[in-house]
PDB file of C-alpha atoms in Angstrom:
ATOM      1  CA  UNK C   1     -16.700 -11.784   1.903  1.00  0.00           C
ATOM      2  CA  UNK C   2     -14.862 -11.443   5.058  1.00  0.00           C
ATOM      3  CA  UNK C   3     -11.440 -12.490   5.749  1.00  0.00           C
ATOM      4  CA  UNK C   4     -10.290 -14.062   8.953  1.00  0.00           C
ATOM      5  CA  UNK C   5      -7.198 -11.622   9.450  1.00  0.00           C
ATOM      6  CA  UNK C   6      -4.747 -10.004   7.335  1.00  0.00           C
ATOM      7  CA  UNK C   7      -2.179 -12.629   7.371  1.00  0.00           C
ATOM      8  CA  UNK C   8      -4.676 -15.048   5.694  1.00  0.00           C
ATOM      9  CA  UNK C   9      -5.898 -12.503   3.149  1.00  0.00           C
ATOM     10  CA  UNK C  10      -1.928 -11.870   2.372  1.00  0.00           C
ATOM     11  CA  UNK C  11      -1.508 -15.614   1.549  1.00  0.00           C
ATOM     12  CA  UNK C  12      -4.593 -15.620  -0.727  1.00  0.00           C
ATOM     13  CA  UNK C  13      -3.618 -12.612  -2.399  1.00  0.00           C
ATOM     14  CA  UNK C  14      -0.169 -14.158  -3.190  1.00  0.00           C
ATOM     15  CA  UNK C  15      -1.885 -16.563  -5.357  1.00  0.00           C
ATOM     16  CA  UNK C  16      -3.532 -13.961  -7.313  1.00  0.00           C
ATOM     17  CA  UNK C  17      -0.608 -11.815  -7.857  1.00  0.00           C
ATOM     18  CA  UNK C  18       1.767 -14.647  -8.713  1.00  0.00           C
ATOM     19  CA  UNK C  19       0.683 -14.901 -12.276  1.00  0.00           C
ATOM     20  CA  UNK C  20       1.119 -11.114 -13.031  1.00  0.00           C
ATOM     21  CA  UNK C  21       4.774 -11.165 -11.938  1.00  0.00           C
ATOM     22  CA  UNK C  22       6.091 -14.715 -13.041  1.00  0.00           C
ATOM     23  CA  UNK C  23       8.745 -14.273 -15.657  1.00  0.00           C
ATOM     24  CA  UNK C  24       8.154 -10.562 -16.014  1.00  0.00           C
ATOM     25  CA  UNK C  25      10.612  -9.000 -13.812  1.00  0.00           C
ATOM     26  CA  UNK C  26      14.339  -8.073 -14.952  1.00  0.00           C
ATOM     27  CA  UNK C  27      15.606  -7.442 -11.510  1.00  0.00           C
ATOM     28  CA  UNK C  28      13.571  -9.556  -9.159  1.00  0.00           C
ATOM     29  CA  UNK C  29      10.419  -8.709  -7.142  1.00  0.00           C
ATOM     30  CA  UNK C  30      10.096  -6.290  -3.894  1.00  0.00           C
ATOM     31  CA  UNK C  31       7.097  -6.153  -2.037  1.00  0.00           C
ATOM     32  CA  UNK C  32       6.192  -2.983  -0.185  1.00  0.00           C
ATOM     33  CA  UNK C  33       3.484  -2.701   2.423  1.00  0.00           C
ATOM     34  CA  UNK C  34       1.504   0.242   2.776  1.00  0.00           C
ATOM     35  CA  UNK C  35       2.342   0.980   6.382  1.00  0.00           C
ATOM     36  CA  UNK C  36       1.358   0.307   9.053  1.00  0.00           C
ATOM     37  CA  UNK C  37      -1.657  -1.852   8.417  1.00  0.00           C
ATOM     38  CA  UNK C  38      -0.732  -2.966   5.035  1.00  0.00           C
ATOM     39  CA  UNK C  39       2.474  -4.478   6.229  1.00  0.00           C
ATOM     40  CA  UNK C  40       0.549  -7.336   7.793  1.00  0.00           C
ATOM     41  CA  UNK C  41      -0.841  -8.418   4.402  1.00  0.00           C
ATOM     42  CA  UNK C  42       2.392  -7.628   2.582  1.00  0.00           C
ATOM     43  CA  UNK C  43       4.364  -9.668   4.993  1.00  0.00           C
ATOM     44  CA  UNK C  44       2.333 -12.824   4.300  1.00  0.00           C
ATOM     45  CA  UNK C  45       2.432 -12.122   0.659  1.00  0.00           C
ATOM     46  CA  UNK C  46       6.283 -11.642   0.319  1.00  0.00           C
ATOM     47  CA  UNK C  47       6.733 -14.987   2.255  1.00  0.00           C
ATOM     48  CA  UNK C  48       4.521 -16.696  -0.096  1.00  0.00           C
ATOM     49  CA  UNK C  49       6.365 -15.110  -3.225  1.00  0.00           C
ATOM     50  CA  UNK C  50       9.757 -15.626  -1.730  1.00  0.00           C
ATOM     51  CA  UNK C  51      10.236 -11.824  -2.041  1.00  0.00           C
ATOM     52  CA  UNK C  52      11.918  -9.235   0.197  1.00  0.00           C
ATOM     53  CA  UNK C  53       9.669  -6.829   2.119  1.00  0.00           C
ATOM     54  CA  UNK C  54       9.964  -3.034   2.624  1.00  0.00           C
ATOM     55  CA  UNK C  55       7.552  -0.332   3.873  1.00  0.00           C
ATOM     56  CA  UNK C  56       5.949   2.552   2.293  1.00  0.00           C
ATOM     57  CA  UNK C  57       4.619   5.315   4.596  1.00  0.00           C
ATOM     58  CA  UNK C  58       2.090   7.946   3.627  1.00  0.00           C
ATOM     59  CA  UNK C  59       0.438  10.316   5.819  1.00  0.00           C
ATOM     60  CA  UNK C  60      -2.730  12.103   5.433  1.00  0.00           C
ATOM     61  CA  UNK C  61      -3.101  16.083   5.617  1.00  0.00           C
ATOM     62  CA  UNK C  62      -6.168  17.329   7.615  1.00  0.00           C
ATOM     63  CA  UNK C  63      -7.994  20.421   8.165  1.00  0.00           C
ATOM     64  CA  UNK C  64      -9.104  21.063  11.773  1.00  0.00           C
ATOM     65  CA  UNK C  65     -12.694  20.192  12.209  1.00  0.00           C
ATOM     66  CA  UNK C  66     -13.071  18.030   9.025  1.00  0.00           C
ATOM     67  CA  UNK C  67     -12.824  14.152   9.100  1.00  0.00           C
ATOM     68  CA  UNK C  68     -11.618  13.392   5.565  1.00  0.00           C
ATOM     69  CA  UNK C  69      -7.941  14.110   4.404  1.00  0.00           C
ATOM     70  CA  UNK C  70      -7.450  16.886   2.017  1.00  0.00           C
ATOM     71  CA  UNK C  71      -4.059  15.784   0.939  1.00  0.00           C
ATOM     72  CA  UNK C  72      -1.346  13.021   1.871  1.00  0.00           C
ATOM     73  CA  UNK C  73       2.460  13.182   1.677  1.00  0.00           C
ATOM     74  CA  UNK C  74       5.151  10.602   1.175  1.00  0.00           C
ATOM     75  CA  UNK C  75       9.057  10.831   1.695  1.00  0.00           C
ATOM     76  CA  UNK C  76      10.820  13.162  -0.642  1.00  0.00           C
ATOM     77  CA  UNK C  77       7.714  14.129  -2.759  1.00  0.00           C
ATOM     78  CA  UNK C  78       5.551  17.304  -2.887  1.00  0.00           C
ATOM     79  CA  UNK C  79       2.141  16.729  -1.242  1.00  0.00           C
ATOM     80  CA  UNK C  80      -0.671  15.647  -3.120  1.00  0.00           C
ATOM     81  CA  UNK C  81      -3.936  17.390  -2.576  1.00  0.00           C
ATOM     82  CA  UNK C  82      -7.485  16.839  -3.188  1.00  0.00           C
ATOM     83  CA  UNK C  83      -8.184  20.123  -4.924  1.00  0.00           C
ATOM     84  CA  UNK C  84     -12.198  19.824  -4.946  1.00  0.00           C
ATOM     85  CA  UNK C  85     -11.964  19.222  -1.189  1.00  0.00           C
ATOM     86  CA  UNK C  86      -9.917  22.137  -0.527  1.00  0.00           C
ATOM     87  CA  UNK C  87     -12.126  24.447  -2.605  1.00  0.00           C
ATOM     88  CA  UNK C  88     -15.215  23.252  -0.785  1.00  0.00           C
ATOM     89  CA  UNK C  89     -13.603  24.031   2.517  1.00  0.00           C
ATOM     90  CA  UNK C  90     -11.995  27.415   1.119  1.00  0.00           C
ATOM     91  CA  UNK C  91      -8.665  26.332   2.146  1.00  0.00           C
ATOM     92  CA  UNK C  92      -5.387  26.829   0.165  1.00  0.00           C
ATOM     93  CA  UNK C  93      -2.263  24.481   0.054  1.00  0.00           C
ATOM     94  CA  UNK C  94      -0.301  27.214   1.874  1.00  0.00           C
ATOM     95  CA  UNK C  95      -2.605  27.055   4.737  1.00  0.00           C
ATOM     96  CA  UNK C  96      -1.648  23.589   5.508  1.00  0.00           C
ATOM     97  CA  UNK C  97       2.046  24.252   6.032  1.00  0.00           C
ATOM     98  CA  UNK C  98       2.138  23.233   9.668  1.00  0.00           C
ATOM     99  CA  UNK C  99       0.430  19.984   8.980  1.00  0.00           C
ATOM    100  CA  UNK C 100       2.676  19.248   5.985  1.00  0.00           C
ATOM    101  CA  UNK C 101       5.763  20.060   8.341  1.00  0.00           C
ATOM    102  CA  UNK C 102       4.154  17.656  11.064  1.00  0.00           C
ATOM    103  CA  UNK C 103       3.296  14.831   8.850  1.00  0.00           C
ATOM    104  CA  UNK C 104       6.447  14.698   6.747  1.00  0.00           C
ATOM    105  CA  UNK C 105       8.530  14.511  10.003  1.00  0.00           C
ATOM    106  CA  UNK C 106       6.256  11.614  11.023  1.00  0.00           C
ATOM    107  CA  UNK C 107       6.938   9.911   7.801  1.00  0.00           C
ATOM    108  CA  UNK C 108      10.734  10.249   8.464  1.00  0.00           C
ATOM    109  CA  UNK C 109      10.220   8.987  12.045  1.00  0.00           C
ATOM    110  CA  UNK C 110       8.408   5.802  10.934  1.00  0.00           C
ATOM    111  CA  UNK C 111      10.618   4.839   8.170  1.00  0.00           C
ATOM    112  CA  UNK C 112      13.641   4.976  10.374  1.00  0.00           C
ATOM    113  CA  UNK C 113      11.955   3.297  13.195  1.00  0.00           C
ATOM    114  CA  UNK C 114      10.498   0.414  11.040  1.00  0.00           C
ATOM    115  CA  UNK C 115      13.902  -0.107   9.187  1.00  0.00           C
ATOM    116  CA  UNK C 116      16.091   0.179  12.314  1.00  0.00           C
ATOM    117  CA  UNK C 117      19.052   1.569  10.333  1.00  0.00           C
ATOM    118  CA  UNK C 118      18.698  -0.499   7.408  1.00  0.00           C
ATOM    119  CA  UNK C 119      18.621   1.300   4.025  1.00  0.00           C
ATOM    120  CA  UNK C 120      15.619   1.146   1.641  1.00  0.00           C
ATOM    121  CA  UNK C 121      15.222  -1.753  -0.488  1.00  0.00           C
ATOM    122  CA  UNK C 122      16.167  -1.180  -4.095  1.00  0.00           C
ATOM    123  CA  UNK C 123      13.223  -0.566  -6.264  1.00  0.00           C
ATOM    124  CA  UNK C 124      14.794   0.436  -9.560  1.00  0.00           C
ATOM    125  CA  UNK C 125      14.516  -2.044 -12.174  1.00  0.00           C
ATOM    126  CA  UNK C 126      12.506  -4.407 -10.212  1.00  0.00           C
ATOM    127  CA  UNK C 127       8.703  -5.425 -10.236  1.00  0.00           C
ATOM    128  CA  UNK C 128       7.414  -3.635  -7.256  1.00  0.00           C
ATOM    129  CA  UNK C 129       4.118  -4.796  -5.332  1.00  0.00           C
ATOM    130  CA  UNK C 130       2.471  -2.294  -3.367  1.00  0.00           C
ATOM    131  CA  UNK C 131       0.161  -3.938  -0.910  1.00  0.00           C
ATOM    132  CA  UNK C 132      -2.565  -2.395   1.148  1.00  0.00           C
ATOM    133  CA  UNK C 133      -5.074  -3.966   3.608  1.00  0.00           C
ATOM    134  CA  UNK C 134      -7.785  -2.114   2.044  1.00  0.00           C
ATOM    135  CA  UNK C 135      -8.087   0.368  -1.013  1.00  0.00           C
ATOM    136  CA  UNK C 136     -10.810   2.865   0.547  1.00  0.00           C
ATOM    137  CA  UNK C 137      -8.950   6.038  -0.202  1.00  0.00           C
ATOM    138  CA  UNK C 138      -7.451   7.046  -3.615  1.00  0.00           C
ATOM    139  CA  UNK C 139      -5.594   9.714  -2.150  1.00  0.00           C
ATOM    140  CA  UNK C 140      -3.303   7.695   0.024  1.00  0.00           C
ATOM    141  CA  UNK C 141      -2.845   5.180  -2.727  1.00  0.00           C
ATOM    142  CA  UNK C 142      -2.052   7.686  -5.392  1.00  0.00           C
ATOM    143  CA  UNK C 143       0.532   9.178  -3.251  1.00  0.00           C
ATOM    144  CA  UNK C 144       2.259   6.012  -2.366  1.00  0.00           C
ATOM    145  CA  UNK C 145       2.046   5.025  -6.285  1.00  0.00           C
ATOM    146  CA  UNK C 146       3.632   8.298  -7.275  1.00  0.00           C
ATOM    147  CA  UNK C 147       6.402   7.964  -4.768  1.00  0.00           C
ATOM    148  CA  UNK C 148       7.345   4.447  -6.000  1.00  0.00           C
ATOM    149  CA  UNK C 149       7.041   5.602  -9.558  1.00  0.00           C
ATOM    150  CA  UNK C 150       9.755   7.998  -8.879  1.00  0.00           C
ATOM    151  CA  UNK C 151      12.048   5.223  -7.888  1.00  0.00           C
ATOM    152  CA  UNK C 152      11.701   3.721 -11.417  1.00  0.00           C
ATOM    153  CA  UNK C 153      10.409   0.186 -10.910  1.00  0.00           C
ATOM    154  CA  UNK C 154      10.463  -2.259 -14.048  1.00  0.00           C
ATOM    155  CA  UNK C 155       6.656  -2.770 -13.390  1.00  0.00           C
ATOM    156  CA  UNK C 156       4.384  -1.567 -10.611  1.00  0.00           C
ATOM    157  CA  UNK C 157       1.520  -3.696  -9.192  1.00  0.00           C
ATOM    158  CA  UNK C 158      -1.048  -2.259  -6.728  1.00  0.00           C
ATOM    159  CA  UNK C 159      -2.611  -5.167  -4.629  1.00  0.00           C
ATOM    160  CA  UNK C 160      -5.195  -5.425  -1.828  1.00  0.00           C
ATOM    161  CA  UNK C 161      -7.631  -8.072  -0.534  1.00  0.00           C
ATOM    162  CA  UNK C 162     -10.452  -5.612  -0.934  1.00  0.00           C
ATOM    163  CA  UNK C 163     -11.019  -2.638  -3.091  1.00  0.00           C
ATOM    164  CA  UNK C 164     -13.888  -0.186  -3.218  1.00  0.00           C
ATOM    165  CA  UNK C 165     -14.705  -0.717  -6.782  1.00  0.00           C
ATOM    166  CA  UNK C 166     -15.025   3.025  -7.718  1.00  0.00           C
ATOM    167  CA  UNK C 167     -11.543   3.723  -6.229  1.00  0.00           C
ATOM    168  CA  UNK C 168     -10.125   0.585  -8.156  1.00  0.00           C
ATOM    169  CA  UNK C 169     -11.524   2.277 -11.433  1.00  0.00           C
ATOM    170  CA  UNK C 170      -9.499   5.646 -10.392  1.00  0.00           C
ATOM    171  CA  UNK C 171      -6.183   3.830  -9.665  1.00  0.00           C
ATOM    172  CA  UNK C 172      -6.130   1.289 -12.532  1.00  0.00           C
ATOM    173  CA  UNK C 173      -4.772   3.748 -14.776  1.00  0.00           C
ATOM    174  CA  UNK C 174      -1.953   4.664 -12.465  1.00  0.00           C
ATOM    175  CA  UNK C 175      -0.284   1.033 -12.133  1.00  0.00           C
ATOM    176  CA  UNK C 176       0.849  -1.819 -14.845  1.00  0.00           C
ATOM    177  CA  UNK C 177      -1.679  -4.168 -12.969  1.00  0.00           C
ATOM    178  CA  UNK C 178      -4.138  -3.775 -10.030  1.00  0.00           C
ATOM    179  CA  UNK C 179      -5.039  -6.858  -8.212  1.00  0.00           C
ATOM    180  CA  UNK C 180      -8.075  -7.372  -5.637  1.00  0.00           C
ATOM    181  CA  UNK C 181      -9.592 -10.347  -4.289  1.00  0.00           C
ATOM    182  CA  UNK C 182     -13.033  -8.405  -3.475  1.00  0.00           C
ATOM    183  CA  UNK C 183     -14.341  -5.448  -5.170  1.00  0.00           C
ATOM    184  CA  UNK C 184     -17.345  -4.169  -3.396  1.00  0.00           C
ATOM    185  CA  UNK C 185     -19.295  -1.235  -4.702  1.00  0.00           C
ATOM    186  CA  UNK C 186     -18.666   0.640  -1.437  1.00  0.00           C
ATOM    187  CA  UNK C 187     -15.694   0.080   1.138  1.00  0.00           C
ATOM    188  CA  UNK C 188     -15.234   3.006   3.435  1.00  0.00           C
ATOM    189  CA  UNK C 189     -12.847   1.403   5.696  1.00  0.00           C
ATOM    190  CA  UNK C 190     -10.602  -1.737   5.618  1.00  0.00           C
ATOM    191  CA  UNK C 191     -11.448  -3.034   9.174  1.00  0.00           C
ATOM    192  CA  UNK C 192     -14.988  -4.285   8.577  1.00  0.00           C
ATOM    193  CA  UNK C 193     -13.730  -6.587   6.072  1.00  0.00           C
ATOM    194  CA  UNK C 194     -11.724  -8.813   8.682  1.00  0.00           C
ATOM    195  CA  UNK C 195     -12.590 -11.038  11.456  1.00  0.00           C
ATOM    196  CA  UNK C 196      -9.592  -9.694  13.393  1.00  0.00           C
ATOM    197  CA  UNK C 197      -8.409  -6.260  12.790  1.00  0.00           C
ATOM    198  CA  UNK C 198      -6.104  -4.332  15.029  1.00  0.00           C
ATOM    199  CA  UNK C 199      -3.961  -1.174  14.764  1.00  0.00           C
ATOM    200  CA  UNK C 200      -0.373  -2.383  13.967  1.00  0.00           C
ATOM    201  CA  UNK C 201       2.229  -0.579  16.127  1.00  0.00           C
ATOM    202  CA  UNK C 202       5.418   0.727  15.458  1.00  0.00           C
ATOM    203  CA  UNK C 203       7.058  -2.411  17.168  1.00  0.00           C
ATOM    204  CA  UNK C 204       5.229  -4.843  15.319  1.00  0.00           C
ATOM    205  CA  UNK C 205       5.964  -2.974  11.942  1.00  0.00           C
ATOM    206  CA  UNK C 206       9.625  -3.098  12.838  1.00  0.00           C
ATOM    207  CA  UNK C 207       9.418  -6.825  13.649  1.00  0.00           C
ATOM    208  CA  UNK C 208       7.709  -7.666  10.396  1.00  0.00           C
ATOM    209  CA  UNK C 209      10.423  -5.709   8.414  1.00  0.00           C
ATOM    210  CA  UNK C 210      13.284  -7.557  10.492  1.00  0.00           C
ATOM    211  CA  UNK C 211      11.591 -10.920   9.631  1.00  0.00           C
ATOM    212  CA  UNK C 212      10.853 -10.439   6.174  1.00  0.00           C
ATOM    213  CA  UNK C 213      12.990  -7.562   4.949  1.00  0.00           C
ATOM    214  CA  UNK C 214      16.180  -9.150   3.870  1.00  0.00           C
ATOM    215  CA  UNK C 215      15.375 -12.039   1.489  1.00  0.00           C
ATOM    216  CA  UNK C 216      13.061 -14.745   0.200  1.00  0.00           C
ATOM    217  CA  UNK C 217      11.349 -17.244   2.087  1.00  0.00           C
ATOM    218  CA  UNK C 218       9.680 -20.258   0.610  1.00  0.00           C
ATOM    219  CA  UNK C 219       8.311 -19.363  -2.753  1.00  0.00           C
ATOM    220  CA  UNK C 220       5.082 -20.899  -4.125  1.00  0.00           C
ATOM    221  CA  UNK C 221       5.162 -18.480  -7.440  1.00  0.00           C
ATOM    222  CA  UNK C 222       6.319 -21.326  -9.691  1.00  0.00           C
ATOM    223  CA  UNK C 223       3.468 -23.600  -8.437  1.00  0.00           C
ATOM    224  CA  UNK C 224       0.855 -20.943  -8.983  1.00  0.00           C
ATOM    225  CA  UNK C 225       2.094 -20.271 -12.379  1.00  0.00           C
ATOM    226  CA  UNK C 226       2.530 -23.765 -13.453  1.00  0.00           C
ATOM    227  CA  UNK C 227      -1.235 -24.800 -12.902  1.00  0.00           C
ATOM    228  CA  UNK C 228      -2.627 -21.278 -13.601  1.00  0.00           C
ATOM    229  CA  UNK C 229      -5.084 -21.226 -10.705  1.00  0.00           C
ATOM    230  CA  UNK C 230      -6.126 -18.394  -8.831  1.00  0.00           C
ATOM    231  CA  UNK C 231      -9.303 -17.876  -6.831  1.00  0.00           C
ATOM    232  CA  UNK C 232      -9.313 -14.009  -7.270  1.00  0.00           C
ATOM    233  CA  UNK C 233     -11.309 -11.603  -9.399  1.00  0.00           C
ATOM    234  CA  UNK C 234      -8.138  -9.714 -11.270  1.00  0.00           C
ATOM    235  CA  UNK C 235      -8.087  -6.684 -13.359  1.00  0.00           C
ATOM    236  CA  UNK C 236      -5.574  -4.829 -15.265  1.00  0.00           C
TER     237      UNK C 236
END
């Protein structure tokens, strides 16, 4: 299964997410794109659901000469580390101090640039839908989920067009619902699952939030909930 692009995938994902949120939120719904790539999917989903959009920024922590991240950091939270990976590389968290400082500064830079001076959307008491363009890295998603949990949402959903099935099993316990359209056994990167896939620039991310960040567009949630139709494979 390959999606034409992330906008199309976001529209399809909205139909799968809608039954999970209809009538279940005390304070409304907010959609958060795991930036930058997840913002394209999230913007289309937010427009379909008639919900405002914001960004969640997570940055990887790397060890020189090693391709895979050994940790990740979001704004305001301690870093999350892959302890097994650190042990295998014989690296301690203290040795990642410079990387942590650099990536935390990058989180702040991107958040400020994307929002263009606007305060983050309120998450507390609302149903928060965290959207990725592909759940292929448990560490990044778990860091984002932990950061949003700290904002005390009413419910927290994690959604993506494609999810590595093994990673989905890991993440399912961390959220109130996990919604995926496609669950391949192996998915090492999001790009191969799309016909068109490009790097989302800072300017594009800011434009997406400017267009979708302040309020609802045309909602389809009621229509989807009324007929009960979804084309997705969903799992709690």
